[in-house]
Coordinates of C-alpha atoms in Angstrom, one line a residue:
Chain A
M95 CA -33.9 41.9 -6.0
S96 CA -35.9 43.2 -3.1
L97 CA -35.7 41.8 0.4
L98 CA -39.4 41.2 0.6
A99 CA -41.8 41.8 -2.3
A100 CA -45.5 41.2 -2.7
E101 CA -46.9 40.7 -6.1
N102 CA -50.6 41.0 -6.9
L103 CA -51.6 39.6 -3.6
S104 CA -55.2 38.7 -3.2
F105 CA -57.0 37.0 -0.3
S106 CA -60.6 36.6 0.9
Y107 CA -62.1 35.1 4.0
N108 CA -64.8 32.5 3.6
S109 CA -67.2 33.5 6.3
A110 CA -69.7 31.1 7.7
A111 CA -72.4 33.2 6.0
K112 CA -70.9 32.1 2.7
I113 CA -70.4 35.7 1.7
K114 CA -67.1 36.0 0.0
K115 CA -65.4 39.2 0.9
M116 CA -62.1 40.2 -0.6
A117 CA -59.9 41.3 2.3
V118 CA -56.9 42.0 0.2
K119 CA -57.1 42.8 -3.5
D120 CA -54.2 42.8 -5.9
I121 CA -51.6 44.5 -3.7
S122 CA -48.0 44.8 -4.9
F123 CA -45.1 46.5 -3.1
S124 CA -41.6 45.8 -2.0
V125 CA -39.3 46.5 0.9
E126 CA -35.5 46.8 1.0
S127 CA -33.1 46.2 3.9
G128 CA -32.9 49.2 6.2
E129 CA -36.2 50.7 5.1
I130 CA -39.0 51.5 7.5
I131 CA -42.4 51.3 5.8
G132 CA -45.6 52.4 7.4
V133 CA -48.9 50.8 6.5
I134 CA -52.0 53.0 7.1
G135 CA -55.6 52.5 6.4
H136 CA -59.0 52.7 8.0
T137 CA -60.4 49.9 10.2
G138 CA -61.1 46.9 8.0
S139 CA -58.9 48.0 5.1
G140 CA -57.0 44.7 5.1
K141 CA -53.9 45.8 7.0
S142 CA -53.8 42.8 9.4
T143 CA -54.6 40.3 6.6
L144 CA -51.8 41.7 4.5
M145 CA -49.4 41.3 7.4
Q146 CA -50.3 37.7 7.9
L147 CA -49.9 37.1 4.1
L148 CA -46.5 38.6 4.2
N149 CA -45.1 36.1 6.8
G150 CA -46.9 33.1 5.5
L151 CA -49.5 32.7 8.2
L152 CA -52.1 33.0 5.5
K153 CA -51.7 31.6 2.0
P154 CA -52.6 34.1 -0.8
E155 CA -55.4 33.1 -3.2
S156 CA -53.5 34.6 -6.0
G157 CA -50.2 36.4 -6.3
A158 CA -47.1 35.7 -4.3
V159 CA -44.7 36.9 -1.6
Y160 CA -41.0 36.8 -2.5
F161 CA -38.4 36.8 0.3
E162 CA -34.9 37.3 -1.2
G163 CA -36.3 36.4 -4.5
Q164 CA -37.8 33.1 -3.4
N165 CA -41.6 32.5 -3.3
I166 CA -42.3 31.7 0.3
W167 CA -45.0 29.1 -0.7
D168 CA -42.7 27.2 -3.1
N169 CA -42.4 24.5 -0.5
P170 CA -45.2 24.7 2.0
K171 CA -43.4 22.3 4.4
E172 CA -40.6 24.9 4.7
I173 CA -42.9 27.8 5.5
S174 CA -41.7 28.1 9.1
K175 CA -38.2 28.9 7.8
F176 CA -39.7 32.0 6.3
R177 CA -41.7 32.8 9.4
F178 CA -38.5 33.0 11.3
Q179 CA -37.0 35.4 8.8
I180 CA -40.1 37.6 8.6
G181 CA -41.0 38.3 12.2
L182 CA -44.6 39.3 12.9
V183 CA -45.5 41.1 16.1
F184 CA -49.3 40.9 16.4
Q185 CA -51.5 43.6 17.9
Y186 CA -51.5 43.4 21.7
P187 CA -48.7 40.8 21.5
E188 CA -48.6 40.6 25.4
Y189 CA -51.7 38.2 25.2
Q190 CA -49.5 35.5 23.7
L191 CA -47.2 35.2 26.7
F192 CA -47.5 31.8 28.3
E193 CA -44.3 30.6 29.9
E194 CA -43.4 30.7 33.6
T195 CA -40.5 33.0 33.2
V196 CA -39.7 35.9 30.8
Y197 CA -36.5 34.0 29.8
K198 CA -38.5 30.9 28.7
D199 CA -41.0 32.9 26.8
I200 CA -38.4 34.8 24.8
A201 CA -36.6 31.5 24.2
F202 CA -39.8 29.9 22.7
A203 CA -39.0 31.0 19.1
P204 CA -35.3 30.3 19.2
Q205 CA -36.1 26.8 20.6
N206 CA -38.5 26.2 17.7
M207 CA -35.6 27.2 15.4
K208 CA -33.6 24.3 17.0
L209 CA -30.7 26.5 18.0
S210 CA -28.0 25.4 20.4
Q211 CA -28.5 26.2 24.1
E212 CA -25.6 28.7 24.0
E213 CA -27.1 30.5 21.0
I214 CA -30.5 30.6 22.7
D215 CA -28.9 32.2 25.8
N216 CA -27.2 34.8 23.6
R217 CA -30.3 35.6 21.8
V218 CA -32.5 35.9 24.8
N219 CA -30.0 38.3 26.5
S220 CA -29.6 40.4 23.4
A221 CA -33.3 40.5 22.8
L222 CA -33.9 41.6 26.4
N223 CA -31.2 44.2 25.9
S224 CA -32.7 45.6 22.8
V225 CA -36.1 46.1 24.4
G226 CA -34.4 47.9 27.3
L227 CA -35.1 45.4 30.0
N228 CA -32.2 44.3 32.2
Y229 CA -31.4 40.7 33.0
E230 CA -33.2 40.7 36.3
F231 CA -36.5 40.4 34.3
A232 CA -35.4 37.1 32.9
E233 CA -36.5 35.1 35.9
K234 CA -39.7 37.0 36.6
S235 CA -43.1 35.6 35.5
P236 CA -44.4 37.5 32.5
F237 CA -47.8 37.7 34.2
D238 CA -46.3 39.9 37.0
L239 CA -45.1 42.6 34.7
S240 CA -46.8 45.9 33.9
G241 CA -48.6 46.3 30.6
G242 CA -45.7 48.2 28.9
E243 CA -43.2 45.7 30.1
K244 CA -45.3 42.7 28.9
R245 CA -45.5 44.4 25.5
R246 CA -41.7 44.7 25.4
V247 CA -41.1 41.1 26.4
A248 CA -43.5 40.0 23.7
I249 CA -41.6 42.0 21.1
A250 CA -38.4 40.6 22.4
G251 CA -39.8 37.1 21.8
I252 CA -39.9 38.0 18.1
L253 CA -36.6 39.9 18.0
A254 CA -34.9 36.8 19.4
M255 CA -35.5 35.2 16.0
H256 CA -33.3 37.9 14.4
P257 CA -35.8 38.4 11.6
K258 CA -34.5 40.2 8.5
V259 CA -38.0 41.7 8.1
L260 CA -39.8 42.9 11.2
I261 CA -43.5 43.4 10.9
L262 CA -45.4 45.1 13.7
D263 CA -49.2 45.5 13.9
E264 CA -50.0 48.6 15.9
P265 CA -47.1 48.2 18.3
T266 CA -48.0 51.3 20.3
A267 CA -51.7 50.6 20.7
G268 CA -52.8 51.2 24.3
L269 CA -49.5 52.4 25.6
D270 CA -48.9 55.7 27.5
P271 CA -46.7 58.4 25.8
K272 CA -43.6 57.2 27.5
G273 CA -44.3 53.6 26.5
R274 CA -45.0 54.7 22.9
A275 CA -41.6 56.5 22.7
T276 CA -39.8 53.5 24.2
V277 CA -41.3 51.1 21.7
L278 CA -40.7 53.3 18.7
N279 CA -37.1 53.9 19.7
M280 CA -36.6 50.1 20.1
I281 CA -37.9 49.6 16.6
R282 CA -35.6 52.2 15.2
D283 CA -32.6 50.8 17.1
Y284 CA -33.3 47.3 15.9
K285 CA -33.2 48.6 12.3
E286 CA -30.0 50.6 12.9
N287 CA -28.2 47.6 14.6
T288 CA -29.2 44.9 12.2
G289 CA -30.1 46.6 8.9
A290 CA -33.5 44.8 9.0
A291 CA -36.4 46.1 7.1
I292 CA -39.4 47.2 9.2
I293 CA -43.0 47.3 8.3
I294 CA -45.2 49.0 10.8
V295 CA -49.0 49.1 10.8
S296 CA -50.4 52.1 12.7
H297 CA -53.4 54.3 13.1
S298 CA -51.2 57.1 14.4
M299 CA -50.3 59.5 11.7
E300 CA -47.8 61.1 14.1
D301 CA -46.0 57.7 14.6
V302 CA -45.7 56.9 11.0
A303 CA -44.6 60.5 10.1
A304 CA -41.8 60.3 12.7
L305 CA -40.7 56.8 11.8
C306 CA -41.3 55.9 8.2
E307 CA -39.6 56.8 5.0
K308 CA -42.4 55.3 2.9
L309 CA -46.1 54.7 3.4
L310 CA -48.4 52.2 1.9
V311 CA -52.0 53.4 2.1
L312 CA -54.7 50.7 2.0
S313 CA -58.4 51.2 1.5
N314 CA -61.0 48.4 1.2
G315 CA -58.3 45.9 0.6
R316 CA -56.5 47.8 -2.2
A317 CA -53.3 49.7 -2.2
V318 CA -54.2 53.3 -2.9
M319 CA -50.8 54.8 -2.6
F320 CA -47.2 53.6 -2.1
D321 CA -44.8 56.5 -1.9
K322 CA -42.5 58.5 0.2
T323 CA -44.1 59.8 3.4
E324 CA -44.1 63.5 2.4
N325 CA -45.6 62.7 -1.0
V326 CA -48.4 60.6 0.6
F327 CA -49.2 63.4 3.1
S328 CA -49.2 66.0 0.3
Q329 CA -52.2 64.1 -1.1
Y330 CA -54.5 65.4 1.6
E331 CA -57.8 64.8 -0.3
T332 CA -57.0 61.2 -1.0
L333 CA -56.2 60.5 2.6
I334 CA -59.4 62.1 3.8
N335 CA -61.4 60.2 1.2
N336 CA -60.0 57.0 2.5
G337 CA -60.8 57.6 6.2
L338 CA -57.3 58.8 7.1
D339 CA -55.9 62.2 8.2
L340 CA -52.8 64.3 8.3
P341 CA -50.6 64.5 11.4
S342 CA -51.9 67.3 13.6
V343 CA -48.8 69.3 13.0
A344 CA -49.3 69.2 9.3
K345 CA -52.8 70.5 9.8
I346 CA -51.5 73.5 11.7
F347 CA -49.1 74.2 8.8
E348 CA -52.1 74.0 6.4
E349 CA -53.8 76.7 8.4
L350 CA -50.7 78.8 8.5
H351 CA -50.5 78.6 4.7
K352 CA -54.1 79.8 4.4
L353 CA -53.2 82.8 6.6
G354 CA -50.2 83.4 4.3
Y355 CA -47.4 82.3 6.5
L356 CA -44.5 79.9 5.8
K357 CA -46.0 79.2 2.3
D358 CA -43.0 77.2 1.1
K359 CA -42.5 75.2 4.3
M360 CA -44.2 72.0 5.6
A361 CA -43.6 69.7 8.6
Y362 CA -45.1 66.4 9.5
T363 CA -43.4 65.8 12.9
V364 CA -43.3 68.0 16.0
D365 CA -39.5 68.2 15.8
D366 CA -39.5 69.5 12.2
A367 CA -42.2 72.0 13.0
K368 CA -40.4 73.3 16.0
K369 CA -37.2 73.8 14.0
I370 CA -39.1 75.6 11.1
I371 CA -41.0 77.8 13.4
V372 CA -38.0 78.8 15.6
D373 CA -35.9 79.5 12.5
S374 CA -38.7 81.6 11.0
I375 CA -39.1 83.6 14.2
K376 CA -35.4 84.2 14.3
G377 CA -35.4 85.2 10.6
G378 CA -38.3 87.5 11.2
A379 CA -40.6 85.7 8.7
L380 CA -43.4 85.3 11.3
N381 CA -43.6 89.0 12.2
A382 CA -46.8 90.3 11.0
Chain B
M104 CA -60.2 28.3 10.0
L105 CA -61.6 28.0 13.5
K106 CA -63.9 31.0 12.7
D107 CA -66.0 28.9 10.4
I108 CA -67.3 26.8 13.3
T109 CA -70.9 27.8 13.9
F110 CA -72.3 27.2 17.3
G111 CA -75.9 26.4 17.9
Q112 CA -78.0 25.3 15.0
Y113 CA -80.4 28.2 14.6
V114 CA -81.5 28.6 11.0
E115 CA -82.9 32.0 10.2
A116 CA -86.2 31.8 8.4
D117 CA -89.6 33.5 8.5
S118 CA -91.9 30.8 9.5
I119 CA -94.7 30.4 12.1
I120 CA -92.6 27.8 13.9
H121 CA -89.8 30.3 14.4
K122 CA -92.3 32.8 15.8
L123 CA -93.8 30.5 18.4
D124 CA -93.0 31.2 22.1
P125 CA -89.9 29.1 22.9
R126 CA -91.5 28.0 26.2
I127 CA -94.4 26.5 24.2
K128 CA -92.0 24.9 21.8
I129 CA -90.1 23.2 24.7
L130 CA -93.2 22.0 26.4
L131 CA -94.7 20.8 23.1
L132 CA -91.4 19.0 22.3
I133 CA -91.7 17.1 25.6
A134 CA -95.3 16.2 24.9
Y135 CA -94.4 15.0 21.4
I136 CA -91.6 12.8 22.7
V137 CA -94.0 11.3 25.3
F138 CA -96.6 10.5 22.7
I139 CA -94.1 9.1 20.3
F140 CA -93.1 6.7 23.1
I141 CA -96.7 5.9 24.0
V142 CA -97.9 4.8 20.6
N143 CA -97.0 1.2 19.8
N144 CA -98.3 0.3 16.3
L145 CA -97.1 1.1 12.9
F146 CA -100.2 2.9 11.8
S147 CA -100.0 5.5 14.5
I148 CA -96.3 6.1 14.0
A149 CA -96.9 6.5 10.3
F150 CA -99.6 9.0 11.0
A151 CA -97.2 10.8 13.4
S152 CA -94.5 10.8 10.7
V153 CA -96.8 12.5 8.2
F154 CA -97.8 15.1 10.7
I155 CA -94.3 15.9 11.8
L156 CA -93.1 16.0 8.2
A157 CA -95.8 18.6 7.6
V158 CA -94.6 20.7 10.6
T159 CA -91.0 20.4 9.3
I160 CA -92.0 21.8 5.9
L161 CA -93.9 24.5 7.7
S162 CA -90.7 25.6 9.5
K163 CA -89.0 26.4 6.2
V164 CA -85.8 24.8 7.5
P165 CA -84.0 23.0 4.6
V166 CA -84.8 19.3 4.6
K167 CA -81.2 18.4 4.0
L168 CA -80.3 19.7 7.4
F169 CA -82.6 17.2 9.0
A170 CA -81.1 14.5 6.8
K171 CA -77.7 15.5 8.1
N172 CA -78.9 14.9 11.7
I173 CA -80.3 11.5 10.8
K174 CA -77.1 10.6 9.0
A175 CA -75.2 11.3 12.1
I176 CA -77.0 8.7 14.2
L177 CA -77.6 6.3 11.3
P178 CA -75.3 3.6 13.0
I179 CA -77.5 3.7 16.1
I180 CA -80.7 3.3 13.9
I181 CA -79.2 0.4 12.0
F182 CA -78.0 -1.3 15.1
T183 CA -81.4 -1.0 16.8
A184 CA -83.2 -2.2 13.7
I185 CA -80.9 -5.3 13.3
L186 CA -81.2 -6.1 17.0
N187 CA -85.0 -5.9 16.9
A188 CA -85.2 -7.9 13.6
L189 CA -83.2 -10.7 15.1
Y190 CA -84.8 -11.0 18.5
V191 CA -88.5 -10.7 17.8
G192 CA -89.7 -14.1 17.0
Q193 CA -93.4 -13.5 16.2
G194 CA -95.2 -14.1 12.9
A195 CA -94.1 -16.1 9.9
L196 CA -90.5 -16.9 9.2
V197 CA -89.3 -14.6 6.4
I198 CA -85.6 -15.2 6.1
H199 CA -83.8 -18.3 7.2
F200 CA -80.1 -18.3 6.7
W201 CA -77.6 -20.4 8.7
V202 CA -78.4 -19.5 12.4
I203 CA -80.2 -16.4 11.5
N204 CA -84.0 -16.4 11.6
I205 CA -85.9 -13.3 10.8
Y206 CA -89.7 -13.3 11.3
E207 CA -92.4 -11.0 10.1
G208 CA -92.8 -9.5 13.6
G209 CA -89.1 -8.7 13.7
I210 CA -89.2 -6.7 10.5
Y211 CA -92.3 -4.9 11.7
R212 CA -90.6 -4.1 14.9
A213 CA -87.4 -2.9 13.2
V214 CA -89.3 -0.5 11.0
F215 CA -91.3 0.8 13.9
M216 CA -88.2 1.4 16.1
S217 CA -86.3 3.1 13.3
L218 CA -89.2 5.5 12.6
R219 CA -89.5 6.3 16.3
I220 CA -85.8 7.2 16.6
I221 CA -85.9 9.3 13.4
L222 CA -89.0 11.2 14.6
L223 CA -87.4 11.9 17.9
I224 CA -84.3 13.3 16.1
I225 CA -86.4 15.4 13.8
I226 CA -88.6 17.1 16.4
S227 CA -85.7 17.8 18.7
A228 CA -83.7 19.3 15.8
L229 CA -86.8 21.3 14.9
L230 CA -86.6 23.1 18.3
T231 CA -82.9 24.0 18.0
Y232 CA -83.2 25.0 14.3
T233 CA -86.1 27.4 15.0
S234 CA -85.1 28.9 18.3
T235 CA -81.9 31.0 19.0
P236 CA -79.8 29.7 21.9
T237 CA -80.7 32.9 23.9
A238 CA -84.4 32.3 23.4
L239 CA -83.9 28.8 24.7
T240 CA -82.1 29.8 27.8
D241 CA -84.7 32.5 28.5
A242 CA -87.4 29.9 28.0
I243 CA -85.7 27.5 30.4
E244 CA -85.3 30.2 33.0
S245 CA -89.0 31.1 32.7
L246 CA -90.1 27.4 32.8
L247 CA -88.0 26.7 35.8
S248 CA -89.1 29.8 37.7
P249 CA -91.6 27.9 39.9
L250 CA -88.5 26.4 41.6
Q251 CA -88.0 29.7 43.4
Y252 CA -91.0 28.8 45.6
I253 CA -89.1 25.8 47.0
G254 CA -86.1 27.7 48.2
L255 CA -84.1 27.9 45.0
K256 CA -84.7 31.6 44.8
N257 CA -81.8 32.9 42.8
A258 CA -80.4 29.6 41.5
V259 CA -82.6 29.4 38.4
H260 CA -81.7 32.9 37.4
I261 CA -78.0 32.3 38.0
M262 CA -78.0 29.1 36.0
A263 CA -79.7 30.8 33.1
L264 CA -77.3 33.7 33.2
M265 CA -74.4 31.4 33.2
M266 CA -75.8 29.6 30.1
T267 CA -76.4 32.9 28.3
I268 CA -72.9 34.2 29.1
A269 CA -71.3 30.9 28.0
L270 CA -73.2 31.0 24.7
R271 CA -72.3 34.6 24.2
F272 CA -68.6 34.1 24.7
I273 CA -68.1 31.0 22.5
P274 CA -67.6 33.1 19.3
T275 CA -65.4 35.6 21.2
L276 CA -63.2 32.8 22.5
I277 CA -63.0 31.1 19.1
E278 CA -61.7 34.4 17.7
E279 CA -59.3 34.8 20.5
T280 CA -58.0 31.2 20.0
D281 CA -57.5 31.9 16.4
K282 CA -55.4 35.0 17.2
I283 CA -53.3 33.2 19.8
M284 CA -52.7 30.3 17.5
S285 CA -51.5 32.7 14.7
S286 CA -49.1 34.5 17.0
Q287 CA -47.6 31.3 18.3
K288 CA -47.3 30.0 14.7
A289 CA -45.4 33.2 13.9
R290 CA -43.0 32.2 16.6
G291 CA -42.5 28.8 14.9
A292 CA -44.9 26.7 17.0
S293 CA -46.0 23.6 15.1
L294 CA -49.6 23.0 16.2
D295 CA -50.6 20.3 13.8
S296 CA -47.7 17.9 13.4
G297 CA -45.9 15.4 15.6
S298 CA -47.1 12.6 17.8
F299 CA -50.1 12.8 20.1
K300 CA -47.9 13.7 23.1
Q301 CA -46.1 16.4 21.1
K302 CA -49.4 17.8 19.9
V303 CA -50.7 18.0 23.5
K304 CA -47.5 19.8 24.6
A305 CA -47.8 22.1 21.6
L306 CA -51.2 23.2 22.8
L307 CA -49.9 24.7 26.0
P308 CA -48.7 27.9 24.4
V309 CA -52.3 28.3 23.1
L310 CA -54.2 27.1 26.2
I311 CA -52.4 29.2 28.8
P312 CA -52.9 32.6 27.1
L313 CA -56.5 31.5 26.3
L314 CA -57.2 30.7 30.0
S315 CA -55.7 34.0 31.2
A316 CA -57.7 35.9 28.6
S317 CA -60.9 34.2 29.7
I318 CA -60.3 35.1 33.3
R319 CA -59.5 38.7 32.3
R320 CA -62.7 38.8 30.3
A321 CA -64.7 37.4 33.2
Y322 CA -63.4 40.1 35.5
E323 CA -64.1 42.8 32.9
L324 CA -67.6 41.5 32.4
A325 CA -68.3 41.4 36.1
D326 CA -67.1 45.0 36.5
A327 CA -69.2 46.1 33.5
M328 CA -72.3 44.4 35.0
E329 CA -71.8 45.8 38.4
S330 CA -71.2 49.3 37.1
R331 CA -74.7 49.0 35.5
C332 CA -76.1 48.0 38.9
Y333 CA -76.6 44.4 38.2
N334 CA -77.6 42.7 41.4
G335 CA -79.1 39.3 40.5
G336 CA -82.5 38.2 39.3
E337 CA -84.8 39.9 41.8
G338 CA -86.9 42.7 40.3
R339 CA -85.3 42.3 36.9
V340 CA -87.5 42.9 33.9
R341 CA -86.8 41.8 30.3
M342 CA -86.5 43.9 27.3
K343 CA -88.2 41.2 25.3
Q344 CA -91.2 40.0 27.3
M345 CA -92.3 36.5 26.4
T346 CA -96.1 36.6 25.9
L347 CA -98.3 34.0 24.5
T348 CA -100.0 35.1 21.3
L349 CA -102.7 33.6 19.1
K350 CA -100.1 31.6 17.2
D351 CA -99.1 29.8 20.4
Y352 CA -102.7 28.9 21.3
I353 CA -103.2 27.6 17.8
A354 CA -100.1 25.5 18.1
I355 CA -101.3 24.1 21.4
I356 CA -104.8 23.3 20.0
V357 CA -103.4 21.7 16.8
S358 CA -101.0 19.6 18.9
V359 CA -103.7 18.5 21.3
V360 CA -106.0 17.5 18.4
F361 CA -103.0 15.6 17.0
F362 CA -102.4 13.8 20.3
A363 CA -106.0 12.8 20.5
A364 CA -106.0 11.5 17.0
L365 CA -102.9 9.6 17.7
I366 CA -104.4 8.0 20.8
I367 CA -107.6 7.0 19.0
L368 CA -105.6 5.5 16.1
N369 CA -103.4 3.7 18.6
T370 CA -106.3 2.2 20.5
F371 CA -108.5 1.2 17.6
A372 CA -106.2 0.4 14.7
V373 CA -105.2 -3.2 14.4

């Protein structure tokens, strides 16, 4: 039994123009505890819709989402129970902050879960801790923080629910390199510490290459590929045809292959590439 | 979904009414309203009904849309009709029941008043169905422009600009609201259950981010406008100049002929 499984999910928006456009068509995949899955696809490929289907914000037209084997829409009145288990961090989540203090904002979800005051306290503190903000931030107004700090507070607001599945829609969009690294590390740490499953939507091939074990490739609402990261990136043609690309490092390796170097080696992250190249130079393989 | 709310009533169609200058449409609308109020017998109003029906068909706007408008104010029409039927005591007694007496004059008056209200609704709707909100604000700006000679130099332009911006941002803000509502629901906010007081309280997590987003957008828009050297209405020219064409003159002539006919009918018909 998978932690979270989507089976033949389909969904379409009824636009005012009465043109029915399928946003998600017949998508099936599953996630296990401790896995990090990347979802990539061109703009309008249905990524955001799929994420909202997964945590029950949208109801699928056909197909179903199973959390720990249970269809989340079996009892529509209990849907919020699943939303707490399957935490969804929207794109630009800092725009949802509303409370007077960071503490109160992070406590919003735990309060909705009707937890005890003591438990709420614990959760807010641990959430602040896991996004790398110290307790001094708790009494500040979220509107006085910097962009990166706001983003972290907003993510902490979801982490405080202790979700078993954490879904993030473009968590690094609009952040500087340092902010990106901080957020990606936070996500990795959350997985290590809790064993949660992570689903991360991203436009950055570098990010997903560095973070994800598996990738789900979407195009026009359909799942084109669902496979291990290196297997997906080896299908260069398919990626290009669906408006995607390889990580820059991988493209350098492709060029090296054409020139006859490092034929049997491939890297998708800068760290891997560095290791391979340094090793090869030491081994003399790169001497012309 | 909130997204499904459409603002403004513009109905896309390729008709001569759509192509008329919005300024002419507004002025003619005012004239039609005045004439519908001037006429005071059933003959003239019946004639006006036929004419306006013809214009409606010419506009290619689905008739059921007008029916929807009329349905919305049906209670007012019925109320007016009943009131008129009860209070006008002219002519022969038609219905006598307990303390209720309805006379011929009352029925006549009730039909007349109902028709008058229905016609007002139809021609007003015709304007909004056949002109985009932007065209209307442009037209209002242009029509009010004489006010600049009495010391309201920039006021008209600023008002029109405010209207245009407000209209432009309604869909954006609806989308924004949708997004904020979804993210608060993902944190377990229950937005549509509980007592009235709870519901109002539950709206705060949506309203506060929405307000801050609106202010942010206002600043961004102001910066974007200033960086493109916007400095008020003086010396500005339009991309789409409103000019009167043959169609507009024909519309004016037809309307004037109609008004004349209406007055003649109203004076001489019994």
